[in-house]
XYZ file of N, CA and C in Angstrom:
792
model
N 44.170 7.412 -65.419
C 43.547 8.000 -64.233
C 42.068 7.605 -64.203
N 41.604 7.112 -63.083
C 40.224 6.674 -62.966
C 39.281 7.871 -62.912
N 37.982 7.602 -63.164
C 36.986 8.672 -63.116
C 36.900 9.286 -61.723
N 37.051 8.447 -60.716
C 37.016 8.956 -59.336
C 38.162 9.923 -59.088
N 39.360 9.562 -59.581
C 40.519 10.431 -59.401
C 40.350 11.735 -60.179
N 39.802 11.649 -61.406
C 39.567 12.850 -62.207
C 38.583 13.781 -61.504
N 37.506 13.220 -60.956
C 36.524 14.030 -60.228
C 37.159 14.715 -59.027
N 38.067 14.000 -58.352
C 38.746 14.579 -57.192
C 39.627 15.748 -57.595
N 40.393 15.581 -58.686
C 41.279 16.652 -59.156
C 40.470 17.866 -59.590
N 39.361 17.653 -60.334
C 38.507 18.759 -60.772
C 37.921 19.492 -59.572
N 37.478 18.747 -58.565
C 36.918 19.369 -57.363
C 37.968 20.193 -56.631
N 39.219 19.708 -56.595
C 40.291 20.465 -55.944
C 40.588 21.758 -56.697
N 40.529 21.718 -58.028
C 40.775 22.922 -58.826
C 39.652 23.942 -58.667
N 38.400 23.483 -58.747
C 37.256 24.395 -58.711
C 36.908 24.849 -57.304
N 37.181 24.013 -56.326
C 36.822 24.347 -54.954
C 35.445 23.868 -54.556
N 34.780 23.140 -55.419
C 33.465 22.565 -55.107
C 33.288 21.305 -55.946
N 32.325 20.476 -55.558
C 32.066 19.242 -56.282
C 31.269 19.534 -57.550
N 31.690 18.998 -58.688
C 30.921 19.208 -59.924
C 29.484 18.710 -59.816
N 29.285 17.644 -59.068
C 27.940 17.096 -58.933
C 26.996 18.075 -58.247
N 27.536 18.938 -57.367
C 26.685 19.916 -56.688
C 26.121 20.933 -57.676
N 26.914 21.308 -58.704
C 26.415 22.233 -59.729
C 25.281 21.583 -60.522
N 25.486 20.327 -60.902
C 24.448 19.608 -61.648
C 23.174 19.490 -60.821
N 23.323 19.191 -59.538
C 22.144 19.078 -58.664
C 21.415 20.412 -58.541
N 22.173 21.512 -58.462
C 21.531 22.831 -58.372
C 20.711 23.133 -59.625
N 21.245 22.780 -60.798
C 20.504 22.999 -62.047
C 19.227 22.160 -62.065
N 19.351 20.900 -61.664
C 18.184 20.012 -61.636
C 17.135 20.535 -60.668
N 17.567 20.973 -59.497
C 16.617 21.486 -58.500
C 15.926 22.758 -58.992
N 16.682 23.614 -59.684
C 16.081 24.851 -60.204
C 15.017 24.546 -61.254
N 15.307 23.620 -62.158
C 14.335 23.255 -63.194
C 13.104 22.593 -62.568
N 13.326 21.736 -61.572
C 12.186 21.094 -60.899
C 11.297 22.127 -60.216
N 11.926 23.143 -59.608
C 11.136 24.190 -58.952
C 10.281 24.948 -59.968
N 10.871 25.271 -61.128
C 10.104 25.958 -62.182
C 8.962 25.073 -62.679
N 9.245 23.774 -62.831
C 8.222 22.847 -63.311
C 7.038 22.791 -62.348
N 7.318 22.695 -61.043
C 6.225 22.595 -60.066
C 5.441 23.909 -59.978
N 6.120 25.043 -60.160
C 5.388 26.316 -60.176
C 4.458 26.383 -61.390
N 4.937 25.864 -62.520
C 4.082 25.839 -63.713
C 2.875 24.941 -63.529
N 3.072 23.777 -62.903
C 1.949 22.861 -62.657
C 0.926 23.510 -61.734
N 1.424 24.195 -60.708
C 0.511 24.873 -59.780
C -0.278 25.967 -60.498
N 0.395 26.707 -61.379
C -0.291 27.780 -62.118
C -1.373 27.215 -63.036
N -1.092 26.102 -63.706
C -2.099 25.479 -64.574
C -3.295 25.008 -63.754
N -3.033 24.436 -62.586
C -4.116 23.955 -61.725
C -4.998 25.113 -61.278
N -4.373 26.226 -60.882
C -5.142 27.403 -60.454
C -5.967 27.961 -61.617
N -5.375 28.003 -62.799
C -6.088 28.526 -63.983
C -7.323 27.683 -64.293
N -7.190 26.374 -64.276
C -8.324 25.502 -64.588
C -9.454 25.668 -63.578
N -9.113 25.785 -62.316
C -10.152 25.933 -61.294
C -10.855 27.288 -61.400
N -10.092 28.331 -61.740
C -10.722 29.643 -61.900
C -11.661 29.655 -63.108
N -11.221 29.051 -64.207
C -12.068 28.997 -65.398
C -13.315 28.146 -65.162
N -13.183 27.146 -64.310
C -14.346 26.310 -63.992
C -15.401 27.123 -63.248
N -14.947 28.005 -62.367
C -15.892 28.820 -61.614
C -16.546 29.878 -62.510
N -15.760 30.471 -63.409
C -16.301 31.523 -64.276
C -17.193 30.949 -65.376
N -16.851 29.760 -65.870
C -17.618 29.070 -66.917
C -17.823 29.962 -68.148
N -16.746 30.661 -68.547
C -16.829 31.515 -69.717
C -16.837 30.694 -71.001
N -16.206 29.521 -70.926
C -16.165 28.669 -72.104
C -17.043 27.443 -71.872
N -17.567 26.907 -72.965
C -18.493 25.790 -72.884
C -17.857 24.561 -72.255
N -16.541 24.336 -72.494
C -15.884 23.125 -72.022
C -15.821 23.059 -70.507
N -15.753 24.219 -69.838
C -15.623 24.228 -68.383
C -16.951 23.973 -67.670
N -18.067 24.026 -68.411
C -19.351 23.744 -67.773
C -19.471 22.276 -67.386
N -18.791 21.390 -68.106
C -18.893 19.950 -67.854
C -17.622 19.382 -67.194
N -16.757 20.266 -66.695
C -15.483 19.840 -66.076
C -15.632 19.831 -64.559
N -15.404 18.649 -63.934
C -15.545 18.528 -62.478
C -14.186 18.685 -61.792
N -14.234 18.885 -60.457
C -12.995 19.013 -59.673
C -12.179 17.728 -59.721
N -12.849 16.596 -59.713
C -12.137 15.317 -59.743
C -11.370 15.149 -61.049
N -11.983 15.559 -62.154
C -11.310 15.453 -63.446
C -10.083 16.365 -63.506
N -10.200 17.532 -62.905
C -9.044 18.440 -62.861
C -7.908 17.821 -62.054
N -8.228 17.228 -60.895
C -7.200 16.614 -60.039
C -6.523 15.452 -60.747
N -7.322 14.595 -61.411
C -6.748 13.453 -62.127
C -5.862 13.931 -63.277
N -6.337 14.916 -64.016
C -5.559 15.430 -65.138
C -4.262 16.077 -64.691
N -4.293 16.836 -63.586
C -3.074 17.478 -63.082
C -2.081 16.440 -62.566
N -2.594 15.356 -61.982
C -1.693 14.292 -61.521
C -0.971 13.629 -62.674
N -1.709 13.362 -63.762
C -1.085 12.757 -64.938
C -0.074 13.704 -65.575
N -0.417 14.996 -65.634
C 0.512 15.979 -66.198
C 1.796 16.061 -65.371
N 1.642 16.048 -64.050
C 2.815 16.114 -63.175
C 3.710 14.891 -63.360
N 3.106 13.697 -63.443
C 3.891 12.468 -63.646
C 4.616 12.496 -64.985
N 3.940 12.982 -66.023
C 4.553 13.053 -67.352
C 5.749 14.000 -67.355
N 5.580 15.171 -66.752
C 6.675 16.145 -66.720
C 7.853 15.635 -65.888
N 7.565 15.001 -64.760
C 8.640 14.482 -63.905
C 9.456 13.420 -64.626
N 8.786 12.470 -65.282
C 9.509 11.413 -65.994
C 10.338 11.987 -67.140
N 9.778 12.988 -67.842
C 10.516 13.609 -68.946
C 11.745 14.355 -68.441
N 11.575 15.100 -67.352
C 12.706 15.847 -66.782
C 13.781 14.896 -66.274
N 13.390 13.851 -65.565
C 14.371 12.896 -65.027
C 15.158 12.225 -66.145
N 14.466 11.819 -67.207
C 15.145 11.142 -68.318
C 16.161 12.066 -68.988
N 15.774 13.295 -69.217
C 16.676 14.227 -69.891
C 17.801 14.702 -68.983
N 17.543 14.793 -67.689
C 18.604 15.227 -66.791
C 19.620 14.122 -66.539
N 19.231 12.870 -66.692
C 20.226 11.792 -66.645
C 21.225 11.959 -67.782
N 20.718 12.287 -68.955
C 21.608 12.545 -70.089
C 22.462 13.792 -69.837
N 21.836 14.814 -69.254
C 22.551 16.054 -68.961
C 23.692 15.816 -67.973
N 23.424 15.001 -66.948
C 24.468 14.712 -65.956
C 25.639 13.971 -66.595
N 25.350 12.963 -67.406
C 26.426 12.228 -68.077
C 27.232 13.139 -68.988
N 26.552 14.013 -69.725
C 27.254 14.927 -70.629
C 28.176 15.862 -69.847
N 27.677 16.410 -68.747
C 28.489 17.341 -67.947
C 29.712 16.652 -67.355
N 29.534 15.455 -66.846
C 30.644 14.759 -66.196
C 31.683 14.279 -67.200
N 31.255 13.992 -68.417
C 32.201 13.488 -69.419
C 32.843 14.592 -70.251
N 32.143 15.701 -70.456
C 32.627 16.714 -71.395
C 32.919 18.073 -70.770
N 32.307 18.387 -69.634
C 32.527 19.697 -69.012
C 33.419 19.564 -67.778
N 32.958 18.808 -66.788
C 33.739 18.630 -65.555
C 34.612 17.393 -65.688
N 35.576 17.449 -66.568
C 36.439 16.304 -66.822
C 37.795 16.790 -67.314
N 38.758 15.876 -67.312
C 40.099 16.162 -67.815
C 40.361 15.229 -68.985
N 40.621 15.753 -70.170
C 40.906 14.884 -71.324
C 42.124 14.004 -71.080
N 42.138 12.856 -71.730
C 43.231 11.908 -71.532
C 44.579 12.494 -71.926
N 44.612 13.351 -72.962
C 45.889 13.913 -73.392
C 46.413 14.986 -72.446
N 45.584 15.403 -71.472
C 46.024 16.397 -70.490
C 46.282 15.786 -69.119
N 46.088 14.483 -69.005
C 46.344 13.817 -67.731
C 47.836 13.913 -67.411
N 48.134 14.387 -66.237
C 49.526 14.585 -65.837
C 49.980 16.016 -65.960
N 49.252 16.832 -66.751
C 49.596 18.243 -66.907
C 48.704 19.142 -66.056
N 47.460 18.737 -65.874
C 46.549 19.482 -65.013
C 46.741 18.982 -63.592
N 47.411 19.786 -62.787
C 47.724 19.357 -61.424
C 47.894 20.570 -60.525
N 47.728 20.347 -59.244
C 47.936 21.386 -58.242
C 49.366 21.321 -57.726
N 49.705 22.257 -56.852
C 51.086 22.331 -56.366
C 51.494 21.074 -55.603
N 50.553 20.493 -54.838
C 50.902 19.307 -54.062
C 50.882 18.036 -54.901
N 50.594 18.165 -56.218
C 50.658 17.011 -57.111
C 52.008 16.891 -57.808
N 52.898 17.846 -57.563
C 54.197 17.810 -58.225
C 54.968 16.561 -57.808
N 55.544 15.895 -58.786
C 56.332 14.696 -58.512
C 55.540 13.409 -58.552
N 54.223 13.507 -58.753
C 53.379 12.309 -58.818
C 53.191 11.901 -60.272
N 53.465 10.649 -60.572
C 53.311 10.130 -61.926
C 51.933 9.505 -62.060
N 50.977 10.277 -62.617
C 49.618 9.771 -62.770
C 49.507 8.753 -63.898
N 50.497 8.715 -64.768
C 50.444 7.781 -65.883
C 51.105 6.450 -65.548
N 51.783 6.380 -64.426
C 52.490 5.159 -64.058
C 51.541 4.060 -63.631
N 52.134 2.910 -63.355
C 51.336 1.748 -62.966
C 51.038 1.838 -61.476
N 50.161 2.786 -61.123
C 49.868 3.049 -59.718
C 49.081 1.908 -59.092
N 48.185 1.307 -59.857
C 47.312 0.262 -59.306
C 48.123 -0.932 -58.829
N 49.062 -1.391 -59.673
C 49.872 -2.553 -59.285
C 50.743 -2.232 -58.080
N 51.289 -1.015 -58.025
C 52.094 -0.628 -56.866
C 51.235 -0.569 -55.611
N 50.012 -0.071 -55.757
C 49.114 -0.001 -54.608
C 48.826 -1.386 -54.060
N 48.584 -2.356 -54.950
C 48.334 -3.726 -54.507
C 49.565 -4.309 -53.828
N 50.751 -3.992 -54.366
C 51.983 -4.482 -53.749
C 52.160 -3.908 -52.351
N 51.899 -2.608 -52.199
C 51.996 -1.978 -50.889
C 50.971 -2.569 -49.920
N 49.776 -2.857 -50.432
C 48.739 -3.448 -49.572
C 49.181 -4.814 -49.057
N 49.833 -5.608 -49.908
C 50.339 -6.917 -49.474
C 51.422 -6.751 -48.414
N 52.307 -5.770 -48.605
C 53.366 -5.528 -47.620
C 52.775 -5.111 -46.275
N 51.749 -4.277 -46.322
C 51.108 -3.830 -45.081
C 50.460 -5.004 -44.355
N 49.818 -5.909 -45.107
C 49.199 -7.083 -44.487
C 50.248 -7.975 -43.830
N 51.395 -8.147 -44.506
C 52.458 -8.965 -43.929
C 52.990 -8.339 -42.644
N 53.197 -7.017 -42.660
C 53.683 -6.340 -41.459
C 52.655 -6.416 -40.335
N 51.388 -6.273 -40.686
C 50.341 -6.369 -39.669
C 50.325 -7.761 -39.038
N 50.480 -8.799 -39.866
C 50.511 -10.165 -39.348
C 51.727 -10.372 -38.446
N 52.878 -9.827 -38.853
C 54.094 -9.969 -38.058
C 53.953 -9.254 -36.718
N 53.375 -8.058 -36.744
C 53.168 -7.311 -35.500
C 52.197 -8.049 -34.587
N 51.158 -8.638 -35.171
C 50.204 -9.414 -34.378
C 50.893 -10.592 -33.694
N 51.797 -11.258 -34.420
C 52.544 -12.365 -33.823
C 53.422 -11.877 -32.679
N 54.068 -10.718 -32.877
C 54.926 -10.171 -31.824
C 54.111 -9.820 -30.581
N 52.910 -9.292 -30.787
C 52.061 -8.955 -29.645
C 51.633 -10.205 -28.878
N 51.304 -11.271 -29.606
C 50.933 -12.516 -28.951
C 52.120 -13.108 -28.201
N 53.305 -13.019 -28.819
C 54.507 -13.518 -28.154
C 54.777 -12.734 -26.885
N 54.536 -11.441 -26.937
C 54.748 -10.612 -25.754
C 53.824 -11.036 -24.611
N 52.560 -11.317 -24.943
C 51.618 -11.755 -23.913
C 52.051 -13.084 -23.296
N 52.476 -14.014 -24.155
C 52.902 -15.322 -23.652
C 54.155 -15.198 -22.797
N 55.083 -14.342 -23.218
C 56.311 -14.157 -22.443
C 56.017 -13.527 -21.084
N 55.085 -12.602 -21.048
C 54.713 -12.008 -19.766
C 54.091 -13.048 -18.838
N 53.280 -13.930 -19.406
C 52.687 -14.996 -18.606
C 53.765 -15.933 -18.068
N 54.715 -16.316 -18.924
C 55.806 -17.185 -18.489
C 56.663 -16.497 -17.435
N 56.892 -15.199 -17.599
C 57.687 -14.453 -16.624
C 57.017 -14.457 -15.258
N 55.702 -14.280 -15.242
C 54.995 -14.303 -13.973
C 55.067 -15.685 -13.318
N 54.907 -16.741 -14.120
C 54.979 -18.102 -13.585
C 56.368 -18.389 -13.023
N 57.401 -17.897 -13.708
C 58.775 -18.118 -13.234
C 59.010 -17.393 -11.917
N 58.532 -16.160 -11.816
C 58.701 -15.420 -10.562
C 57.986 -16.125 -9.411
N 56.806 -16.658 -9.692
C 56.070 -17.381 -8.657
C 56.821 -18.644 -8.248
N 57.416 -19.329 -9.235
C 58.192 -20.531 -8.946
C 59.424 -20.202 -8.108
N 60.057 -19.068 -8.382
C 61.224 -18.657 -7.594
C 60.856 -18.437 -6.131
N 59.694 -17.827 -5.904
C 59.253 -17.610 -4.518
C 59.060 -18.943 -3.803
N 58.441 -19.906 -4.486
C 58.221 -21.224 -3.884
C 59.541 -21.933 -3.611
N 60.509 -21.814 -4.523
C 61.808 -22.459 -4.330
C 62.563 -21.846 -3.156
N 62.472 -20.532 -3.002
C 63.140 -19.893 -1.861
C 62.523 -20.371 -0.542
N 61.191 -20.454 -0.510
C 60.536 -20.949 0.705
C 60.935 -22.395 0.979
N 61.038 -23.181 -0.086
C 61.440 -24.583 0.061
C 62.861 -24.687 0.600
N 63.757 -23.836 0.105
C 65.147 -23.851 0.574
C 65.238 -23.424 2.033
N 64.449 -22.429 2.430
C 64.476 -21.972 3.821
C 64.007 -23.059 4.779
N 63.047 -23.867 4.328
C 62.575 -24.971 5.175
C 63.703 -25.943 5.464
N 64.499 -26.293 4.448
C 65.603 -27.231 4.651
C 66.732 -26.615 5.466
N 66.926 -25.311 5.346
C 67.973 -24.673 6.139
C 67.628 -24.693 7.622
N 66.350 -24.512 7.914
C 65.912 -24.491 9.310
C 65.676 -25.880 9.882
N 65.739 -26.901 9.034
C 65.483 -28.263 9.487
C 66.777 -28.876 10.031
N 66.769 -29.342 11.250
C 67.938 -29.953 11.897
C 67.625 -31.401 12.280
N 68.574 -32.274 12.018
C 68.425 -33.688 12.340
C 69.308 -33.999 13.544
N 68.673 -34.427 14.597
C 69.427 -34.742 15.815
C 70.116 -36.098 15.747
N 70.857 -36.417 16.834
C 71.570 -37.698 16.887
C 70.614 -38.863 17.030
N 69.423 -38.597 17.539
C 68.461 -39.674 17.752
C 67.656 -40.014 16.493
N 67.963 -39.348 15.387
C 67.224 -39.627 14.155
C 67.505 -41.030 13.666
N 66.548 -41.633 13.036
C 66.699 -42.989 12.522
C 67.640 -42.999 11.320
N 68.100 -44.207 11.019
C 69.008 -44.353 9.863
C 68.315 -43.967 8.566
N 67.047 -44.338 8.434
C 66.304 -44.011 7.214
C 66.181 -42.504 7.029
N 65.932 -41.768 8.146
C 65.816 -40.312 8.061
C 67.127 -39.682 7.636
N 68.254 -40.200 8.195
C 69.561 -39.657 7.815
C 69.859 -39.912 6.342
N 69.481 -41.110 5.857
C 69.725 -41.407 4.438
C 68.915 -40.474 3.532
N 67.673 -40.188 3.943
C 66.845 -39.274 3.145
C 67.465 -37.884 3.101
N 67.953 -37.420 4.257
C 68.555 -36.094 4.300
C 69.831 -36.033 3.481
N 70.617 -37.120 3.519
C 71.838 -37.148 2.713
C 71.520 -37.122 1.217
N 70.418 -37.805 0.826
C 70.041 -37.801 -0.596
C 69.536 -36.435 -1.048
N 69.098 -35.612 -0.095
C 68.599 -34.282 -0.428
C 69.655 -33.198 -0.316
N 70.903 -33.577 0.010
C 71.956 -32.587 0.183
C 72.185 -31.710 -1.051
N 72.071 -32.245 -2.285
C 72.306 -31.375 -3.453
C 71.194 -30.360 -3.703
N 70.179 -30.287 -2.837
C 69.070 -29.376 -3.076
C 69.549 -27.933 -3.167
N 70.482 -27.539 -2.286
C 70.981 -26.166 -2.309
C 71.608 -25.831 -3.657
N 72.431 -26.755 -4.165
C 73.074 -26.511 -5.451
C 72.044 -26.473 -6.582
N 71.043 -27.369 -6.498
C 70.009 -27.389 -7.539
C 69.210 -26.092 -7.548
N 68.844 -25.631 -6.366
C 68.091 -24.383 -6.271
C 68.924 -23.217 -6.790
N 70.214 -23.216 -6.464
C 71.091 -22.142 -6.949
C 71.169 -22.151 -8.476
N 71.268 -23.371 -9.037
C 71.341 -23.488 -10.501
C 70.035 -23.011 -11.149
N 68.905 -23.455 -10.591
C 67.604 -23.038 -11.130
C 67.441 -21.528 -11.020
N 67.895 -20.983 -9.894
C 67.792 -19.543 -9.683
C 68.578 -18.774 -10.741
N 69.807 -19.234 -11.019
C 70.631 -18.558 -12.027
C 70.003 -18.664 -13.415
N 69.451 -19.849 -13.737
C 68.815 -20.018 -15.039
C 67.560 -19.153 -15.165
N 66.804 -19.059 -14.082
C 65.598 -18.243 -14.095
C 65.950 -16.772 -14.286
N 67.003 -16.309 -13.601
C 67.418 -14.915 -13.767
C 67.838 -14.633 -15.202
N 68.568 -15.583 -15.795
C 68.981 -15.413 -17.193
C 67.768 -15.337 -18.115
N 66.778 -16.195 -17.857
C 65.571 -16.187 -18.675
C 64.796 -14.887 -18.498
N 64.744 -14.383 -17.272
C 64.054 -13.117 -17.010
C 64.726 -11.974 -17.762
N 66.072 -11.965 -17.758
C 66.800 -10.919 -18.489
C 66.501 -10.981 -19.986
N 66.470 -12.195 -20.538
C 66.175 -12.339 -21.963
C 64.759 -11.856 -22.288
N 63.816 -12.214 -21.433
C 62.434 -11.784 -21.659
C 62.316 -10.267 -21.550
N 63.035 -9.671 -20.594
C 62.998 -8.214 -20.435
C 63.553 -7.519 -21.667
N 64.677 -8.038 -22.192
C 65.258 -7.448 -23.406
C 64.286 -7.545 -24.577
N 63.651 -8.713 -24.722
C 62.706 -8.893 -25.821
C 61.492 -7.987 -25.656
N 61.030 -7.821 -24.409
C 59.888 -6.944 -24.152
C 60.215 -5.499 -24.510
N 61.434 -5.046 -24.138
C 61.843 -3.682 -24.481
C 61.911 -3.491 -25.986
N 62.402 -4.517 -26.689
C 62.498 -4.432 -28.147
C 61.119 -4.323 -28.775
N 60.185 -5.151 -28.305
C 58.824 -5.106 -28.848
C 58.168 -3.772 -28.536
N 58.381 -3.256 -27.298
C 57.805 -1.963 -26.932
C 58.359 -0.846 -27.799
N 59.669 -0.910 -28.081
C 60.289 0.126 -28.909
C 59.756 0.103 -30.327
N 59.486 -1.097 -30.843
C 58.993 -1.211 -32.223
C 57.533 -0.816 -32.341
N 56.771 -0.976 -31.277
C 55.320 -0.798 -31.370
C 54.804 0.416 -30.613
N 55.702 1.281 -30.115
C 55.231 2.376 -29.279
C 54.425 3.413 -30.060
N 54.578 3.449 -31.392
C 53.825 4.387 -32.216
C 52.624 3.743 -32.881
N 52.347 2.476 -32.574
C 51.246 1.768 -33.227
C 50.154 1.464 -32.213
N 48.947 1.596 -32.664
C 47.784 1.239 -31.839
C 46.871 0.363 -32.686
N 46.669 -0.882 -32.271
C 45.856 -1.824 -33.037
C 44.655 -2.252 -32.207
N 43.518 -2.266 -32.851
C 42.302 -2.773 -32.199
C 42.371 -4.301 -32.169
N 42.242 -4.926 -30.984
C 42.346 -6.392 -30.920
C 41.282 -7.069 -31.769
N 41.716 -8.074 -32.541
C 40.783 -8.815 -33.371
C 40.191 -9.976 -32.584
N 39.278 -10.702 -33.222
C 38.574 -11.793 -32.550
C 39.546 -12.869 -32.102
N 40.534 -13.196 -32.934
C 41.506 -14.225 -32.577
C 42.339 -13.790 -31.374
N 42.726 -12.497 -31.334
C 43.510 -12.006 -30.207
C 42.707 -12.072 -28.911
N 41.425 -11.722 -28.983
C 40.593 -11.803 -27.782
C 40.446 -13.248 -27.318
N 40.336 -14.173 -28.280
C 40.219 -15.591 -27.935
C 41.480 -16.069 -27.223
N 42.651 -15.709 -27.768
C 43.916 -16.137 -27.154
C 44.067 -15.522 -25.769
N 43.670 -14.258 -25.606
C 43.767 -13.622 -24.301
C 42.860 -14.318 -23.290
N 41.662 -14.725 -23.766
C 40.762 -15.444 -22.868
C 41.333 -16.772 -22.424
N 41.979 -17.495 -23.371
C 42.599 -18.767 -23.003
C 43.751 -18.544 -22.038
N 44.470 -17.440 -22.235
C 45.582 -17.122 -21.335
C 45.081 -16.893 -19.921
N 43.964 -16.177 -19.797
C 43.406 -15.933 -18.481
C 42.956 -17.235 -17.811
N 42.452 -18.181 -18.625
C 42.058 -19.473 -18.066
C 43.271 -20.234 -17.534
N 44.396 -20.116 -18.243
C 45.623 -20.766 -17.773
C 46.049 -20.182 -16.438
N 45.928 -18.848 -16.318
C 46.289 -18.204 -15.052
C 45.358 -18.660 -13.936
N 44.075 -18.813 -14.248
C 43.123 -19.256 -13.238
C 43.428 -20.666 -12.751
N 44.031 -21.493 -13.608
C 44.401 -22.846 -13.204
C 45.473 -22.833 -12.112
N 46.193 -21.724 -12.013
C 47.198 -21.591 -10.958
C 46.609 -20.945 -9.705
N 45.264 -20.996 -9.616
C 44.541 -20.509 -8.431
C 44.744 -19.016 -8.238
N 44.600 -18.275 -9.339
C 44.730 -16.823 -9.299
C 43.386 -16.226 -9.657
N 42.935 -15.207 -8.882
C 41.648 -14.574 -9.142
C 41.802 -13.611 -10.304
N 41.135 -13.914 -11.417
C 41.230 -13.053 -12.607
C 39.831 -12.727 -13.100
N 39.013 -12.129 -12.296
C 37.677 -11.740 -12.724
C 37.749 -10.550 -13.670
N 36.977 -10.604 -14.721
C 37.019 -9.559 -15.737
C 36.470 -8.262 -15.158
N 37.199 -7.158 -15.362
C 36.749 -5.867 -14.895
C 37.138 -5.563 -13.469
N 37.821 -6.486 -12.751
C 38.222 -6.277 -11.374
C 39.732 -6.218 -11.319
N 40.277 -5.320 -10.524
C 41.729 -5.207 -10.405
C 42.294 -6.466 -9.786
N 43.318 -7.054 -10.439
C 43.916 -8.300 -9.963
C 45.162 -7.950 -9.158
N 44.984 -7.846 -7.825
C 46.094 -7.423 -6.979
C 47.213 -8.439 -6.955
N 46.869 -9.716 -7.263
C 47.895 -10.755 -7.182
C 48.859 -10.638 -8.344
N 48.331 -10.268 -9.534
C 49.179 -10.203 -10.724
C 50.021 -8.933 -10.703
N 51.231 -8.994 -11.224
C 52.047 -7.785 -11.345
C 51.457 -6.851 -12.375
N 51.714 -5.526 -12.216
C 51.127 -4.537 -13.106
C 51.620 -4.681 -14.530
N 52.903 -5.075 -14.701
C 53.421 -5.191 -16.072
C 52.754 -6.318 -16.835
N 52.162 -7.316 -16.151
C 51.451 -8.401 -16.836
C 50.071 -7.962 -17.277
N 49.507 -6.986 -16.580
C 48.157 -6.545 -16.885
C 48.130 -5.446 -17.918
N 49.269 -4.865 -18.279
C 49.305 -3.771 -19.255
C 48.915 -4.270 -20.624
């Protein structure tokens, strides 16, 4: 068990931090020391005024101030040095748990925890697993963004194909049309079948993307991740791709052209 863990267990048992007790003792001694220094300073100045003893006749105020400053520095350094030893002694011998009692001194919520086990190696293993899961989730989030972009492009393409098909349906070639025009129209006859095939494939792709989106949403609905620098970079590049399709994507402005599910 590490010293940090031992300090935590002791604090949980006592209900306060052991270091706070040590600090209170140090502060109390410092207060007594400063009161003593003040009393000595007052005594010297009073004796200087009374001049009952020969030594005080030749003692100036400046000499008293210099002497009191040196005395204060000496006492402070002595107290600090000894209290460093006092703090180490308290933390190692008083507010501590002996090694032979590790695992026996525990609170109710410590039941079932093996403090003697190889916790450090397990912790590192868990940390590696968490990093792998985080990386996998990040990949899934990026895939979701790309799929939403592709879904929007496909829907836009479907609209254009429907308009293209309607143009050919409304186009009529009269008897006075030239031979070249008739040949062109005959070569375009499979357009209806091609559009129907593309439409069916697009619908299938949309269904697959929807299923994948639902799966990702179900897996990540309890997770909230702050976007990292790489994610922001990829999102920015994605927006540039959308702008290449002549779509207004100003940052901070509602994009009425884009579907709401793409902006989520």
